[in-house]
């Protein structure tokens, strides 16, 4: 893997809280009365953090996704404490990517009776394969990048703040006490918390083997984790055909607010439907390309022009976003379409396709 690939991967999957005292507070958005989205800024140039959502009630709080670092989770918990004196009773982790659950230890420490919910396959991945998947980046990729940045910063003092942020990210990720789910579900778990009726759902394999969706029918609110990312969904190691079915079932739910794993909340289903359409094109055209004997890279080049209209709907034709659309959505999804055509996909975490 080249440094560039490592970085891309780090940027996409990882979050690092940086020089904690200098970190900006998370941004708070009220989604519905008593339900708040907390968005944490990225860490230097090495890490993104996932959205974290707090559902308040008269009998406790549920937190959906616990950030990528203890530092970020501490900042979110501090913000929750300003809103309510109720304890956090529930955590739900949407999936195994490390930007969504590496802050769970903070809640566990603060609330010893905490119930930590994830899909049974997600728990199994967290307890082994996910840690192995992260290990090369933590032990080699990121330290190597930092070593290089240190040399550049020695010659260019303007890089020092960035270096401090990046170092903080690595330090945070390294010292995480992995805290695993103590409640699992397979298809559905219903939580009655005070006045809130909360459904935790899995509709089959999507971006991971065990994605947890949270649905509040009364509030018409959906929390979907990385099944959709605003604006560009990150299709590494997904399950193409099943994922589209999952999104079709999500589309059938009555919801006026959809919170994605990253990015601003959606107030309509436009991005969901555009992403589904991209998936449909890639499933159809990818199969045809494979039958014609094209490699996934050749298939991508052949399919991209026909995707331009959908791409511009997603990216606004921003050049950097177009690049991310091409790599993280089209390229990675197409590789998985090919994998799927070669035989049934296992739950194992697939490697990042070579550049
Ligand atoms: Zn994520």
Short mmCIF file of C-alpha atoms and ligand atoms in Angstrom, two decimals:
data_model
loop_
_atom_site.label_atom_id
_atom_site.label_comp_id
_atom_site.label_asym_id
_atom_site.label_seq_id
_atom_site.Cartn_x
_atom_site.Cartn_y
_atom_site.Cartn_z
CA UNK A 1 0.00 0.00 0.00
CA UNK A 2 1.43 3.39 -0.92
CA UNK A 3 1.53 6.22 1.61
CA UNK A 4 -1.20 7.93 -0.38
CA UNK A 5 -3.44 4.90 -0.04
CA UNK A 6 -2.66 4.62 3.63
CA UNK A 7 -3.60 8.25 4.09
CA UNK A 8 -6.79 7.93 2.17
CA UNK A 9 -7.67 5.00 4.31
CA UNK A 10 -6.73 6.82 7.49
CA UNK A 11 -8.75 9.84 6.48
CA UNK A 12 -11.73 7.80 5.67
CA UNK A 13 -11.90 5.34 8.50
CA UNK A 14 -10.17 6.86 11.44
CA UNK A 15 -10.70 9.61 13.87
CA UNK A 16 -8.21 11.18 16.20
CA UNK A 17 -8.87 13.72 18.88
CA UNK A 18 -5.98 16.14 18.82
CA UNK A 19 -4.18 18.40 21.31
CA UNK A 20 -7.20 18.08 23.52
CA UNK A 21 -7.04 21.49 25.12
CA UNK A 22 -6.97 23.07 21.67
CA UNK A 23 -9.74 20.98 20.20
CA UNK A 24 -12.85 22.88 19.19
CA UNK A 25 -16.01 21.73 20.94
CA UNK A 26 -18.32 19.47 18.94
CA UNK A 27 -21.00 21.23 16.93
CA UNK A 28 -24.49 20.65 18.32
CA UNK A 29 -27.61 20.43 16.15
CA UNK A 30 -31.08 19.79 17.59
CA UNK A 31 -32.72 17.28 15.26
CA UNK A 32 -36.05 17.08 17.07
CA UNK A 33 -37.00 18.29 20.57
CA UNK A 34 -34.53 16.62 22.96
CA UNK A 35 -32.52 14.84 20.26
CA UNK A 36 -29.09 16.23 19.42
CA UNK A 37 -26.44 15.56 16.80
CA UNK A 38 -22.83 16.22 17.81
CA UNK A 39 -20.30 16.66 15.03
CA UNK A 40 -16.61 16.53 15.89
CA UNK A 41 -14.03 18.31 13.73
CA UNK A 42 -11.43 16.19 11.92
CA UNK A 43 -8.02 15.61 13.46
CA UNK A 44 -5.28 17.41 11.58
CA UNK A 45 -4.96 15.68 8.22
CA UNK A 46 -5.18 12.11 9.51
CA UNK A 47 -8.58 11.40 10.98
CA UNK A 48 -12.30 11.93 10.69
CA UNK A 49 -14.79 11.37 13.46
CA UNK A 50 -18.26 9.91 13.14
CA UNK A 51 -21.50 11.65 14.03
CA UNK A 52 -22.72 11.02 17.58
CA UNK A 53 -26.40 11.43 18.48
CA UNK A 54 -27.92 11.81 21.94
CA UNK A 55 -31.59 10.92 22.47
CA UNK A 56 -32.76 12.45 25.75
CA UNK A 57 -35.80 11.28 27.69
CA UNK A 58 -37.33 11.69 31.14
CA UNK A 59 -35.74 8.35 32.03
CA UNK A 60 -32.23 8.38 30.65
CA UNK A 61 -30.23 9.06 27.53
CA UNK A 62 -29.33 6.87 24.55
CA UNK A 63 -26.16 7.69 22.63
CA UNK A 64 -25.86 6.43 19.05
CA UNK A 65 -22.16 6.07 18.15
CA UNK A 66 -19.47 7.08 20.57
CA UNK A 67 -16.92 8.90 18.39
CA UNK A 68 -13.50 7.75 17.35
CA UNK A 69 -11.51 8.76 20.40
CA UNK A 70 -11.96 9.02 24.16
CA UNK A 71 -11.25 12.75 23.93
CA UNK A 72 -14.11 13.34 21.49
CA UNK A 73 -16.50 11.22 23.54
CA UNK A 74 -15.55 13.18 26.67
CA UNK A 75 -16.40 16.42 24.87
CA UNK A 76 -19.76 15.04 23.72
CA UNK A 77 -20.59 13.68 27.18
CA UNK A 78 -19.76 17.09 28.71
CA UNK A 79 -22.20 18.67 26.24
CA UNK A 80 -24.89 16.10 27.11
CA UNK A 81 -24.48 16.84 30.81
CA UNK A 82 -25.29 20.47 30.11
CA UNK A 83 -28.59 19.40 28.57
CA UNK A 84 -29.83 16.88 31.13
CA UNK A 85 -29.15 15.43 34.57
CA UNK A 86 -30.36 12.03 33.36
CA UNK A 87 -27.76 9.24 33.07
CA UNK A 88 -26.74 7.69 29.78
CA UNK A 89 -28.40 4.27 29.99
CA UNK A 90 -27.85 3.03 26.44
CA UNK A 91 -25.14 3.19 23.82
CA UNK A 92 -25.76 1.83 20.33
CA UNK A 93 -22.75 1.31 18.05
CA UNK A 94 -23.73 1.32 14.39
CA UNK A 95 -20.82 -0.75 13.04
CA UNK A 96 -17.18 -1.73 13.57
CA UNK A 97 -15.35 1.19 11.89
CA UNK A 98 -13.17 2.79 14.55
CA UNK A 99 -14.49 6.32 14.10
CA UNK A 100 -17.83 5.17 15.60
CA UNK A 101 -17.01 3.28 18.80
CA UNK A 102 -13.55 4.05 20.17
CA UNK A 103 -15.02 6.50 22.70
CA UNK A 104 -17.31 3.96 24.40
CA UNK A 105 -14.93 3.59 27.37
CA UNK A 106 -15.83 7.13 28.47
CA UNK A 107 -19.53 6.22 28.85
CA UNK A 108 -18.72 2.91 30.50
CA UNK A 109 -16.58 4.64 33.09
CA UNK A 110 -19.19 7.30 33.82
CA UNK A 111 -22.17 4.91 33.89
CA UNK A 112 -21.26 1.42 35.14
CA UNK A 113 -24.76 0.02 34.41
CA UNK A 114 -24.50 1.10 30.80
CA UNK A 115 -25.95 -1.20 28.17
CA UNK A 116 -23.87 -1.17 25.00
CA UNK A 117 -25.77 -2.48 22.00
CA UNK A 118 -24.49 -3.70 18.66
CA UNK A 119 -25.42 -6.29 16.09
CA UNK A 120 -24.05 -9.71 17.02
CA UNK A 121 -21.76 -9.74 13.96
CA UNK A 122 -20.48 -6.27 14.80
CA UNK A 123 -19.53 -7.35 18.31
CA UNK A 124 -17.67 -10.34 16.88
CA UNK A 125 -15.82 -8.12 14.40
CA UNK A 126 -14.94 -5.56 17.10
CA UNK A 127 -13.42 -8.24 19.28
CA UNK A 128 -10.88 -9.40 16.70
CA UNK A 129 -10.96 -8.73 12.96
CA UNK A 130 -11.53 -4.98 13.29
CA UNK A 131 -8.56 -4.63 15.63
CA UNK A 132 -6.41 -6.61 13.22
CA UNK A 133 -7.62 -4.48 10.31
CA UNK A 134 -6.60 -1.31 12.18
CA UNK A 135 -3.26 -2.62 13.39
CA UNK A 136 -1.05 -1.93 10.31
CA UNK A 137 -2.21 1.68 10.15
CA UNK A 138 -1.67 2.20 13.85
CA UNK A 139 1.68 0.46 14.04
CA UNK A 140 3.20 1.35 10.68
CA UNK A 141 1.14 3.60 8.39
CA UNK A 142 0.38 6.44 10.75
CA UNK A 143 3.73 6.48 12.63
CA UNK A 144 5.50 6.45 9.26
CA UNK A 145 3.43 9.37 8.06
CA UNK A 146 4.14 11.27 11.29
CA UNK A 147 7.88 10.64 10.98
CA UNK A 148 7.81 12.18 7.54
CA UNK A 149 5.72 15.12 8.75
CA UNK A 150 8.17 15.69 11.62
CA UNK A 151 10.98 16.09 9.10
CA UNK A 152 8.93 18.53 7.05
CA UNK A 153 7.94 20.45 10.19
CA UNK A 154 11.60 20.77 11.20
CA UNK A 155 12.14 22.76 8.01
CA UNK A 156 8.77 24.54 8.03
CA UNK A 157 7.48 25.74 11.40
CA UNK A 158 4.02 26.41 9.98
CA UNK A 159 3.45 22.64 9.99
CA UNK A 160 3.91 22.31 13.76
CA UNK A 161 0.26 22.77 14.76
CA UNK A 162 -0.73 20.13 12.22
CA UNK A 163 1.94 17.81 13.56
CA UNK A 164 0.63 18.29 17.10
CA UNK A 165 -2.92 17.43 16.00
CA UNK A 166 -1.78 14.36 14.10
CA UNK A 167 0.31 13.17 17.03
CA UNK A 168 -2.63 13.61 19.35
CA UNK A 169 -4.75 11.43 17.07
CA UNK A 170 -2.22 8.61 17.16
CA UNK A 171 -1.80 8.96 20.91
CA UNK A 172 -5.57 8.77 21.44
CA UNK A 173 -6.04 5.77 19.16
CA UNK A 174 -3.16 3.97 20.80
CA UNK A 175 -4.42 4.37 24.33
CA UNK A 176 -8.07 3.41 23.69
CA UNK A 177 -9.43 0.81 26.07
CA UNK A 178 -11.59 -1.15 23.66
CA UNK A 179 -15.03 -1.44 25.22
CA UNK A 180 -17.25 -4.07 23.66
CA UNK A 181 -21.03 -4.37 23.41
CA UNK A 182 -22.74 -6.20 26.29
CA UNK A 183 -26.11 -6.50 24.50
CA UNK A 184 -26.42 -7.90 20.99
CA UNK A 185 -29.32 -8.33 18.59
CA UNK A 186 -29.86 -10.02 15.25
CA UNK A 187 -32.87 -8.44 13.51
CA UNK A 188 -34.50 -6.07 15.94
CA UNK A 189 -34.30 -4.73 19.48
CA UNK A 190 -36.97 -2.44 20.91
CA UNK A 191 -36.00 -0.01 23.65
CA UNK A 192 -38.63 1.79 25.70
CA UNK A 193 -36.85 4.64 27.45
CA UNK A 194 -39.11 7.13 29.20
CA UNK A 195 -41.39 8.62 26.56
CA UNK A 196 -39.21 7.34 23.70
CA UNK A 197 -39.98 4.27 21.61
CA UNK A 198 -36.73 3.31 19.93
CA UNK A 199 -36.26 0.55 17.36
CA UNK A 200 -32.79 -0.83 16.71
CA UNK A 201 -32.88 -2.65 13.38
CA UNK A 202 -30.70 -4.67 11.05
CA UNK A 203 -31.91 -5.21 7.49
CA UNK A 204 -29.11 -7.52 6.38
CA UNK A 205 -25.56 -6.89 5.26
CA UNK A 206 -24.81 -3.40 3.97
CA UNK A 207 -21.67 -1.37 4.45
CA UNK A 208 -20.69 -4.00 7.03
CA UNK A 209 -22.07 -7.44 7.98
CA UNK A 210 -23.99 -6.04 10.97
CA UNK A 211 -25.14 -2.43 10.58
CA UNK A 212 -27.43 -1.14 13.33
CA UNK A 213 -30.08 1.39 12.29
CA UNK A 214 -32.02 3.35 14.90
CA UNK A 215 -35.58 4.37 14.04
CA UNK A 216 -37.91 6.55 16.07
CA UNK A 217 -41.32 6.29 14.37
CA UNK A 218 -43.01 9.00 16.45
CA UNK A 219 -40.24 11.50 15.69
CA UNK A 220 -39.86 10.23 12.09
CA UNK A 221 -36.13 10.10 12.73
CA UNK A 222 -33.62 7.63 11.31
CA UNK A 223 -29.98 7.15 12.31
CA UNK A 224 -28.24 5.07 9.67
CA UNK A 225 -24.51 5.18 10.48
CA UNK A 226 -22.30 4.71 7.44
CA UNK A 227 -25.00 2.96 5.38
CA UNK A 228 -25.12 6.44 3.86
CA UNK A 229 -22.54 9.19 4.21
CA UNK A 230 -23.32 12.79 3.35
CA UNK A 231 -22.28 13.52 0.68
CA UNK A 232 -20.26 10.50 -0.54
CA UNK A 233 -20.88 7.01 0.75
CA UNK A 234 -17.78 5.05 1.60
CA UNK A 235 -18.08 1.66 -0.05
CA UNK A 236 -15.04 -0.21 1.23
CA UNK A 237 -15.76 -3.87 2.01
CA UNK A 238 -19.53 -3.54 1.54
CA UNK A 239 -22.07 -6.09 0.29
CA UNK A 240 -23.36 -4.58 -2.96
CA UNK A 241 -26.63 -6.37 -3.70
CA UNK A 242 -27.69 -6.76 -0.07
CA UNK A 243 -26.73 -3.15 0.68
CA UNK A 244 -29.09 -1.87 -2.02
CA UNK A 245 -31.89 -3.96 -0.49
CA UNK A 246 -31.10 -2.47 2.93
CA UNK A 247 -31.38 1.04 1.48
CA UNK A 248 -34.68 0.15 -0.20
CA UNK A 249 -36.08 -0.90 3.17
CA UNK A 250 -34.77 2.29 4.76
CA UNK A 251 -36.41 4.28 1.98
CA UNK A 252 -39.73 2.60 2.82
CA UNK A 253 -39.64 3.91 6.42
CA UNK A 254 -41.56 7.06 7.25
CA UNK A 255 -38.78 9.51 8.14
CA UNK A 256 -38.30 13.25 7.75
CA UNK A 257 -34.79 13.40 9.20
CA UNK A 258 -32.01 10.96 8.34
CA UNK A 259 -28.68 11.25 10.13
CA UNK A 260 -25.79 9.73 8.20
CA UNK A 261 -22.53 8.45 9.67
CA UNK A 262 -20.73 11.66 8.70
CA UNK A 263 -21.91 15.02 7.43
CA UNK A 264 -24.97 17.15 7.96
CA UNK A 265 -28.37 15.57 8.64
CA UNK A 266 -30.66 14.98 5.67
CA UNK A 267 -34.12 16.55 5.70
CA UNK A 268 -35.34 14.57 2.69
CA UNK A 269 -34.51 11.33 0.88
CA UNK A 270 -32.80 12.86 -2.17
CA UNK A 271 -29.24 11.75 -1.33
CA UNK A 272 -30.47 8.32 -0.23
CA UNK A 273 -32.22 7.82 -3.55
CA UNK A 274 -29.36 9.17 -5.64
CA UNK A 275 -26.94 6.84 -3.87
CA UNK A 276 -29.31 3.92 -4.46
CA UNK A 277 -29.40 4.81 -8.15
CA UNK A 278 -25.59 4.86 -8.28
CA UNK A 279 -25.61 1.38 -6.70
CA UNK A 280 -28.13 0.13 -9.28
CA UNK A 281 -26.02 1.43 -12.18
CA UNK A 282 -22.86 -0.14 -10.73
CA UNK A 283 -24.56 -3.49 -10.14
CA UNK A 284 -25.99 -3.58 -13.64
CA UNK A 285 -23.06 -2.10 -15.57
CA UNK A 286 -20.46 -3.87 -13.43
CA UNK A 287 -21.99 -7.25 -14.26
CA UNK A 288 -22.11 -6.40 -17.96
CA UNK A 289 -18.51 -5.17 -17.91
CA UNK A 290 -17.32 -8.34 -16.20
CA UNK A 291 -19.12 -10.43 -18.82
CA UNK A 292 -17.27 -8.45 -21.49
CA UNK A 293 -13.99 -9.39 -19.78
CA UNK A 294 -13.12 -5.94 -18.40
CA UNK A 295 -11.13 -5.58 -15.17
CA UNK A 296 -12.74 -3.53 -12.38
CA UNK A 297 -10.51 -0.57 -13.29
CA UNK A 298 -11.46 -0.80 -16.95
CA UNK A 299 -15.09 -1.12 -15.91
CA UNK A 300 -14.81 2.04 -13.82
CA UNK A 301 -13.44 4.01 -16.79
CA UNK A 302 -16.22 2.67 -19.01
CA UNK A 303 -19.00 3.41 -16.50
CA UNK A 304 -17.94 6.82 -15.13
CA UNK A 305 -19.15 8.95 -18.08
CA UNK A 306 -22.66 7.52 -17.72
CA UNK A 307 -22.61 8.31 -13.99
CA UNK A 308 -21.75 11.97 -14.46
CA UNK A 309 -25.29 13.26 -13.93
CA UNK A 310 -25.70 11.33 -10.68
CA UNK A 311 -22.19 12.29 -9.57
CA UNK A 312 -22.87 16.00 -10.00
CA UNK A 313 -26.08 15.65 -7.97
CA UNK A 314 -23.93 14.29 -5.13
CA UNK A 315 -20.80 16.43 -5.48
CA UNK A 316 -22.02 19.68 -7.00
CA UNK A 317 -19.15 19.05 -9.45
CA UNK A 318 -16.58 19.98 -6.79
CA UNK A 319 -13.28 18.51 -8.03
CA UNK A 320 -12.16 17.01 -4.71
CA UNK A 321 -15.59 15.47 -4.13
CA UNK A 322 -15.61 14.11 -7.68
CA UNK A 323 -12.33 12.35 -6.85
CA UNK A 324 -13.77 10.87 -3.67
CA UNK A 325 -16.90 9.77 -5.56
CA UNK A 326 -14.76 8.00 -8.15
CA UNK A 327 -12.53 6.23 -5.61
CA UNK A 328 -14.53 5.64 -2.45
CA UNK A 329 -17.88 4.98 -4.01
CA UNK A 330 -17.47 3.83 -7.62
CA UNK A 331 -14.10 2.08 -7.46
CA UNK A 332 -14.57 0.35 -4.13
CA UNK A 333 -18.17 -0.62 -4.78
CA UNK A 334 -17.28 -2.01 -8.21
CA UNK A 335 -14.54 -4.18 -6.75
CA UNK A 336 -17.10 -5.66 -4.41
CA UNK A 337 -19.55 -6.18 -7.29
CA UNK A 338 -16.83 -8.23 -8.96
CA UNK A 339 -16.12 -10.12 -5.71
CA UNK A 340 -19.80 -10.89 -5.37
CA UNK A 341 -20.01 -12.19 -8.94
CA UNK A 342 -17.08 -14.50 -8.15
CA UNK A 343 -19.00 -16.23 -5.38
CA UNK A 344 -20.84 -15.60 -2.10
CA UNK A 345 -19.22 -12.92 0.06
CA UNK A 346 -18.08 -13.91 3.53
CA UNK A 347 -18.27 -11.59 6.55
CA UNK A 348 -14.48 -11.10 6.48
CA UNK A 349 -13.20 -7.53 6.12
CA UNK A 350 -11.97 -7.03 2.57
CA UNK A 351 -8.68 -5.28 1.84
CA UNK A 352 -8.61 -1.85 0.21
CA UNK A 353 -8.39 -2.28 -3.58
CA UNK A 354 -4.97 -1.33 -5.00
CA UNK A 355 -4.79 2.14 -6.54
ZN1 LIG B 1 -17.47 6.33 9.55
#
